[in-house]
mmCIF file of C-alpha atoms in Angstrom:
data_model
loop_
_atom_site.group_PDB
_atom_site.id
_atom_site.type_symbol
_atom_site.label_atom_id
_atom_site.label_comp_id
_atom_site.label_asym_id
_atom_site.label_seq_id
_atom_site.Cartn_x
_atom_site.Cartn_y
_atom_site.Cartn_z
ATOM 1 C CA MET C 29 91.514 21.681 -89.192
ATOM 2 C CA PHE C 30 91.428 22.204 -92.911
ATOM 3 C CA ASP C 31 94.222 24.626 -92.410
ATOM 4 C CA LEU C 32 96.383 22.008 -90.874
ATOM 5 C CA ILE C 33 95.705 19.586 -93.699
ATOM 6 C CA THR C 34 96.255 22.053 -96.438
ATOM 7 C CA GLY C 35 98.976 23.912 -94.674
ATOM 8 C CA SER C 36 97.173 27.200 -95.143
ATOM 9 C CA MET C 37 95.949 29.570 -92.302
ATOM 10 C CA GLN C 38 93.302 31.244 -94.365
ATOM 11 C CA ARG C 39 89.650 31.295 -93.056
ATOM 12 C CA PRO C 40 87.465 32.118 -96.015
ATOM 13 C CA LEU C 41 84.103 32.203 -94.071
ATOM 14 C CA ARG C 42 85.358 34.383 -91.259
ATOM 15 C CA GLU C 43 87.098 36.826 -93.400
ATOM 16 C CA ARG C 44 84.956 36.794 -96.485
ATOM 17 C CA ALA C 45 81.472 36.875 -94.684
ATOM 18 C CA PRO C 46 81.536 39.582 -91.935
ATOM 19 C CA GLY C 47 77.718 39.778 -91.854
ATOM 20 C CA SER C 48 77.508 36.292 -90.362
ATOM 21 C CA LYS C 49 78.598 37.696 -86.991
ATOM 22 C CA VAL C 50 75.764 40.130 -87.005
ATOM 23 C CA ILE C 51 73.269 37.440 -87.919
ATOM 24 C CA SER C 52 74.646 35.129 -85.218
ATOM 25 C CA ILE C 53 74.411 37.830 -82.579
ATOM 26 C CA ALA C 54 70.909 38.705 -83.650
ATOM 27 C CA LEU C 55 69.807 35.085 -83.458
ATOM 28 C CA HIS C 56 71.315 34.744 -79.995
ATOM 29 C CA LEU C 57 69.507 37.838 -78.809
ATOM 30 C CA VAL C 58 66.216 36.562 -80.219
ATOM 31 C CA VAL C 59 66.660 33.162 -78.525
ATOM 32 C CA VAL C 60 67.660 34.679 -75.181
ATOM 33 C CA THR C 61 64.808 37.202 -75.326
ATOM 34 C CA THR C 62 62.343 34.447 -76.181
ATOM 35 C CA LEU C 63 63.569 32.333 -73.251
ATOM 36 C CA ILE C 64 63.368 35.234 -70.795
ATOM 37 C CA THR C 65 59.879 36.213 -71.970
ATOM 38 C CA ALA C 66 58.627 32.656 -71.724
ATOM 39 C CA THR C 67 60.101 32.265 -68.229
ATOM 40 C CA VAL C 68 58.522 35.494 -66.999
ATOM 41 C CA TYR C 69 55.166 34.606 -68.531
ATOM 42 C CA GLU C 70 55.139 31.154 -66.970
ATOM 43 C CA GLY C 71 56.124 32.598 -63.598
ATOM 44 C CA ALA C 72 53.346 35.158 -63.804
ATOM 45 C CA ARG C 73 50.831 32.442 -64.611
ATOM 46 C CA GLU C 74 51.911 30.343 -61.615
ATOM 47 C CA LEU C 75 51.597 33.178 -59.048
ATOM 48 C CA PRO C 76 48.929 32.344 -56.379
ATOM 49 C CA GLU C 77 45.799 34.334 -56.398
ATOM 50 C CA VAL C 78 45.450 36.724 -53.541
ATOM 51 C CA PRO C 79 42.258 35.866 -51.587
ATOM 52 C CA THR C 80 39.679 38.485 -51.277
ATOM 53 C CA MET C 81 39.723 40.166 -47.914
ATOM 54 C CA LEU C 82 36.567 39.599 -45.897
ATOM 55 C CA ALA C 83 35.475 42.206 -43.436
ATOM 56 C CA PHE C 84 33.102 41.471 -40.562
ATOM 57 C CA VAL C 85 31.176 44.191 -38.921
ATOM 58 C CA THR C 86 30.188 43.449 -35.283
ATOM 59 C CA PRO C 87 27.329 45.269 -33.617
ATOM 60 C CA MET C 88 28.146 47.859 -31.065
ATOM 61 C CA PRO C 89 28.088 46.477 -27.446
ATOM 62 C CA GLU C 90 25.209 47.540 -25.291
ATOM 63 C CA ALA C 91 25.839 50.253 -22.834
ATOM 64 C CA PRO C 92 26.404 48.968 -19.261
ATOM 65 C CA PRO C 93 23.529 49.477 -16.803
ATOM 66 C CA PRO C 94 23.736 52.573 -14.650
ATOM 67 C CA PRO C 95 25.336 52.069 -11.230
ATOM 68 C CA PRO C 96 22.937 51.472 -8.307
ATOM 69 C CA PRO C 97 21.966 54.484 -6.257
ATOM 70 C CA PRO C 98 24.096 55.078 -3.190
ATOM 71 C CA ALA C 99 22.916 53.491 0.031
ATOM 72 C CA PRO C 100 20.947 55.793 2.321
ATOM 73 C CA ALA C 101 22.940 57.310 5.056
ATOM 74 C CA ALA C 102 22.842 55.372 8.306
ATOM 75 C CA ALA C 103 20.424 56.699 10.785
ATOM 76 C CA LYS C 104 21.996 58.695 13.472
ATOM 77 C CA ALA C 105 22.504 56.738 16.632
ATOM 78 C CA GLN C 106 19.967 57.672 19.205
ATOM 79 C CA PRO C 107 21.277 58.561 22.593
ATOM 80 C CA ALA C 108 21.127 55.692 25.057
ATOM 81 C CA ALA C 109 18.450 55.854 27.709
ATOM 82 C CA PRO C 110 19.796 56.818 31.070
ATOM 83 C CA LYS C 111 20.341 53.917 33.398
ATOM 84 C CA GLN C 112 17.890 53.666 36.244
ATOM 85 C CA ALA C 113 19.220 53.456 39.690
ATOM 86 C CA PRO C 114 18.842 49.965 41.204
ATOM 87 C CA THR C 115 15.848 49.608 43.459
ATOM 88 C CA PRO C 116 16.891 48.858 47.005
ATOM 89 C CA PRO C 117 15.656 45.479 48.240
ATOM 90 C CA ALA C 118 12.537 45.508 50.329
ATOM 91 C CA ALA C 119 13.056 45.116 53.988
ATOM 92 C CA ASN C 120 12.345 41.642 55.295
ATOM 93 C CA THR C 121 9.393 41.955 57.630
ATOM 94 C CA LEU C 122 10.074 38.519 59.129
ATOM 95 C CA VAL C 123 13.457 39.435 60.580
ATOM 96 C CA ALA C 124 13.473 39.402 64.355
ATOM 97 C CA PRO C 125 13.694 42.952 65.800
ATOM 98 C CA VAL C 126 16.886 43.978 67.522
ATOM 99 C CA GLU C 127 15.345 46.480 69.944
ATOM 100 C CA ALA C 128 12.523 45.673 72.310
ATOM 101 C CA PRO C 129 9.186 47.141 71.150
ATOM 102 C CA ALA C 130 7.561 49.855 73.233
ATOM 103 C CA ALA C 131 4.178 48.091 73.126
ATOM 104 C CA ILE C 132 3.010 44.557 72.367
ATOM 105 C CA LYS C 133 0.796 44.348 69.301
ATOM 106 C CA PRO C 134 -1.598 41.483 68.565
ATOM 107 C CA GLU C 135 -0.147 38.760 66.304
ATOM 108 C CA SER C 136 -1.242 38.635 62.682
ATOM 109 C CA THR C 137 -1.578 35.500 60.599
ATOM 110 C CA MET C 138 1.229 34.588 58.258
ATOM 111 C CA ALA C 139 -1.122 34.636 55.305
ATOM 112 C CA ALA C 140 -1.887 38.278 55.955
ATOM 113 C CA THR C 141 1.752 39.363 56.338
ATOM 114 C CA ALA C 142 3.613 37.160 53.890
ATOM 115 C CA GLY C 143 0.876 35.502 51.867
ATOM 116 C CA VAL C 144 0.402 35.561 48.105
ATOM 117 C CA GLU C 145 -2.668 35.916 45.980
ATOM 118 C CA GLY C 146 -4.453 32.603 45.618
ATOM 119 C CA GLY C 147 -3.017 31.175 48.859
ATOM 120 C CA VAL C 148 -5.060 29.473 51.565
ATOM 121 C CA GLU C 149 -5.257 30.177 55.287
ATOM 122 C CA GLY C 150 -2.937 27.987 57.296
ATOM 123 C CA GLY C 151 -0.454 27.474 54.477
ATOM 124 C CA VAL C 152 3.322 27.588 54.872
ATOM 125 C CA GLU C 153 5.915 29.890 53.376
ATOM 126 C CA GLY C 154 7.149 28.646 50.018
ATOM 127 C CA GLY C 155 3.993 26.574 49.390
ATOM 128 C CA VAL C 156 2.242 26.176 46.045
ATOM 129 C CA VAL C 157 -0.669 28.475 45.148
ATOM 130 C CA GLY C 158 -3.968 26.587 45.420
ATOM 131 C CA GLY C 159 -2.665 24.048 47.945
ATOM 132 C CA ILE C 160 -4.673 22.140 50.507
ATOM 133 C CA VAL C 161 -5.335 23.586 53.979
ATOM 134 C CA GLY C 162 -3.022 21.930 56.438
ATOM 135 C CA GLY C 163 -0.945 20.324 53.686
ATOM 136 C CA ILE C 164 -0.538 16.577 53.045
ATOM 137 C CA ALA C 165 0.989 14.245 55.593
ATOM 138 C CA GLY C 166 4.489 13.301 54.513
ATOM 139 C CA GLY C 167 4.557 15.971 51.778
ATOM 140 C CA ILE C 168 7.514 18.217 50.908
ATOM 141 C CA VAL C 169 7.232 22.005 51.094
ATOM 142 C CA GLY C 170 7.291 23.324 47.529
ATOM 143 C CA GLY C 171 7.989 19.802 46.219
ATOM 144 C CA THR C 172 6.117 17.125 44.322
ATOM 145 C CA LEU C 173 4.819 13.731 45.320
ATOM 146 C CA PRO C 174 7.393 10.911 45.177
ATOM 147 C CA PRO C 175 7.104 8.551 42.213
ATOM 148 C CA ALA C 176 5.017 5.459 42.652
ATOM 149 C CA PRO C 177 6.981 2.290 43.434
ATOM 150 C CA PRO C 178 7.462 -0.104 40.510
ATOM 151 C CA PRO C 179 4.954 -2.945 40.283
ATOM 152 C CA PRO C 180 6.070 -6.276 41.731
ATOM 153 C CA PRO C 181 7.465 -8.764 39.215
ATOM 154 C CA ALA C 182 4.919 -11.152 37.812
ATOM 155 C CA ALA C 183 5.061 -14.752 38.945
ATOM 156 C CA PRO C 184 6.152 -17.337 36.340
ATOM 157 C CA LYS C 185 3.270 -18.992 34.543
ATOM 158 C CA GLY C 186 4.630 -22.526 34.961
ATOM 159 C CA PRO C 187 7.188 -24.464 37.003
ATOM 160 C CA VAL C 188 10.798 -23.347 36.660
ATOM 161 C CA ARG C 189 13.628 -25.778 36.008
ATOM 162 C CA ILE C 190 16.365 -26.136 38.587
ATOM 163 C CA GLY C 191 19.826 -25.510 37.181
ATOM 164 C CA GLY C 192 22.402 -22.808 36.544
ATOM 165 C CA GLN C 193 22.001 -19.922 38.993
ATOM 166 C CA LEU C 194 18.711 -21.360 40.292
ATOM 167 C CA GLN C 195 19.717 -23.686 43.079
ATOM 168 C CA GLN C 196 17.721 -26.683 44.246
ATOM 169 C CA PRO C 197 15.798 -26.167 47.528
ATOM 170 C CA ALA C 198 16.737 -28.242 50.524
ATOM 171 C CA LEU C 199 15.493 -31.835 50.560
ATOM 172 C CA VAL C 200 13.357 -32.345 53.685
ATOM 173 C CA LYS C 201 12.285 -35.983 53.259
ATOM 174 C CA ARG C 202 14.063 -38.695 51.228
ATOM 175 C CA VAL C 203 12.820 -42.257 50.651
ATOM 176 C CA GLU C 204 15.111 -44.869 49.069
ATOM 177 C CA PRO C 205 13.586 -47.222 46.465
ATOM 178 C CA ILE C 206 13.070 -50.894 47.338
ATOM 179 C CA TYR C 207 14.990 -53.265 45.043
ATOM 180 C CA PRO C 208 12.373 -55.811 43.829
ATOM 181 C CA GLN C 209 13.368 -59.384 44.747
ATOM 182 C CA LEU C 210 12.448 -60.687 41.340
ATOM 183 C CA ALA C 211 14.725 -58.099 39.677
ATOM 184 C CA ALA C 212 17.525 -58.910 42.107
ATOM 185 C CA ASP C 213 17.225 -62.640 41.400
ATOM 186 C CA ALA C 214 17.319 -61.913 37.671
ATOM 187 C CA LYS C 215 20.311 -59.635 38.275
ATOM 188 C CA ILE C 216 18.625 -56.702 36.542
ATOM 189 C CA THR C 217 20.758 -53.607 37.146
ATOM 190 C CA GLY C 218 20.970 -50.130 35.694
ATOM 191 C CA ILE C 219 20.498 -46.387 36.217
ATOM 192 C CA VAL C 220 16.984 -44.928 36.114
ATOM 193 C CA ILE C 221 16.670 -41.193 35.356
ATOM 194 C CA LEU C 222 13.450 -39.512 36.467
ATOM 195 C CA GLU C 223 12.001 -35.991 36.247
ATOM 196 C CA ALA C 224 9.989 -34.770 39.241
ATOM 197 C CA GLU C 225 7.555 -31.862 39.363
ATOM 198 C CA VAL C 226 7.388 -30.206 42.798
ATOM 199 C CA GLY C 227 4.482 -27.967 43.847
ATOM 200 C CA THR C 228 4.499 -24.727 45.797
ATOM 201 C CA ASP C 229 4.350 -26.673 49.101
ATOM 202 C CA GLY C 230 7.507 -28.681 48.249
ATOM 203 C CA CYS C 231 5.748 -32.025 47.653
ATOM 204 C CA VAL C 232 6.310 -34.063 44.502
ATOM 205 C CA THR C 233 3.188 -33.889 42.340
ATOM 206 C CA ALA C 234 4.252 -35.833 39.215
ATOM 207 C CA VAL C 235 7.094 -38.108 38.062
ATOM 208 C CA HIS C 236 8.213 -38.832 34.471
ATOM 209 C CA VAL C 237 10.704 -41.504 33.379
ATOM 210 C CA LEU C 238 13.437 -40.054 31.170
ATOM 211 C CA ARG C 239 15.641 -43.192 30.960
ATOM 212 C CA PRO C 240 13.933 -46.520 31.799
ATOM 213 C CA VAL C 241 15.742 -49.777 32.613
ATOM 214 C CA ASN C 242 13.085 -52.354 33.474
ATOM 215 C CA LYS C 243 9.406 -52.176 34.418
ATOM 216 C CA LEU C 244 10.048 -53.570 37.906
ATOM 217 C CA ILE C 245 12.944 -51.199 38.650
ATOM 218 C CA ASP C 246 11.196 -48.172 37.048
ATOM 219 C CA ASN C 247 8.065 -48.611 39.194
ATOM 220 C CA ALA C 248 10.152 -48.948 42.364
ATOM 221 C CA ALA C 249 11.996 -45.696 41.573
ATOM 222 C CA ILE C 250 8.738 -43.837 40.844
ATOM 223 C CA GLU C 251 7.089 -44.967 44.092
ATOM 224 C CA ALA C 252 10.088 -43.841 46.134
ATOM 225 C CA LEU C 253 10.403 -40.435 44.445
ATOM 226 C CA LYS C 254 6.723 -39.578 44.968
ATOM 227 C CA GLN C 255 7.363 -39.612 48.737
ATOM 228 C CA TRP C 256 10.141 -37.007 48.614
ATOM 229 C CA GLN C 257 9.571 -33.509 49.974
ATOM 230 C CA TYR C 258 11.514 -30.256 49.478
ATOM 231 C CA SER C 259 11.483 -26.806 50.999
ATOM 232 C CA PRO C 260 9.195 -24.437 49.030
ATOM 233 C CA LEU C 261 10.923 -22.426 46.306
ATOM 234 C CA VAL C 262 10.239 -18.691 46.746
ATOM 235 C CA LEU C 263 11.063 -16.311 43.868
ATOM 236 C CA ASN C 264 10.542 -12.554 44.440
ATOM 237 C CA GLY C 265 8.476 -13.378 47.496
ATOM 238 C CA ILE C 266 6.168 -15.740 45.567
ATOM 239 C CA PRO C 267 6.122 -19.564 46.116
ATOM 240 C CA THR C 268 6.898 -21.138 42.738
ATOM 241 C CA PRO C 269 6.716 -24.768 41.541
ATOM 242 C CA PHE C 270 9.851 -26.252 40.038
ATOM 243 C CA VAL C 271 11.146 -29.248 38.070
ATOM 244 C CA LEU C 272 14.321 -31.232 38.775
ATOM 245 C CA THR C 273 16.016 -34.451 37.652
ATOM 246 C CA VAL C 274 16.656 -37.405 40.012
ATOM 247 C CA THR C 275 18.826 -40.473 39.304
ATOM 248 C CA PHE C 276 18.566 -43.922 40.971
ATOM 249 C CA THR C 277 21.189 -46.674 40.563
ATOM 250 C CA PHE C 278 20.170 -50.306 40.993
ATOM 251 C CA SER C 279 22.992 -52.819 41.516
ATOM 252 C CA THR C 280 23.306 -56.281 43.078
ATOM 253 C CA ARG C 281 26.613 -55.540 44.796
#
């Protein structure tokens, strides 16, 4: 720059001081070396520490148990017992002979020929040991006594009510009530409902008023119903009292 101003190309420092190059180079080397050393030192300081290796020593495994002793040899199969020949069935001594006998022998009792130990004289074939001489009338050979018949059904404790499947017995005698004259003059009308208890002979034993109308009419209906008579009611062969309802209608028409 100074050269351009002064018009001269001379460089007094470059040409007159050659040792400055050496000093400059030396300074550069020192700076670069210092930088490299510092970088290496810092890098060495920042290296991670290697962890200490840990070694674990495990105990030796126990020796396996010895194998079980071998199973004893199977016993030799014994030879099978020889099969016995089937015993022929005993001849039936009660079978009728085919050929005529040469001589007639006296008869022997059945107990002696085909009896069993514990039997009785006069028993029958197939009977039970320890039976009764002559057997039991109506018994079964080799069987048991028939079961006892069931007991008869018990009779009801009180009168039964007519209705449903229990039908009313036939009415043998019927008496119509007498309309009281005083009630007819007063034009007292209505329907009287009565309950009658009938005994084992079919006669009415008691009357109860279920729906009254008037004292005069009620008494007339009661007196007429007490004279009624029915056929006896028989349940399971037993005469049984019963209860039924009777209705009377009183009208002036």
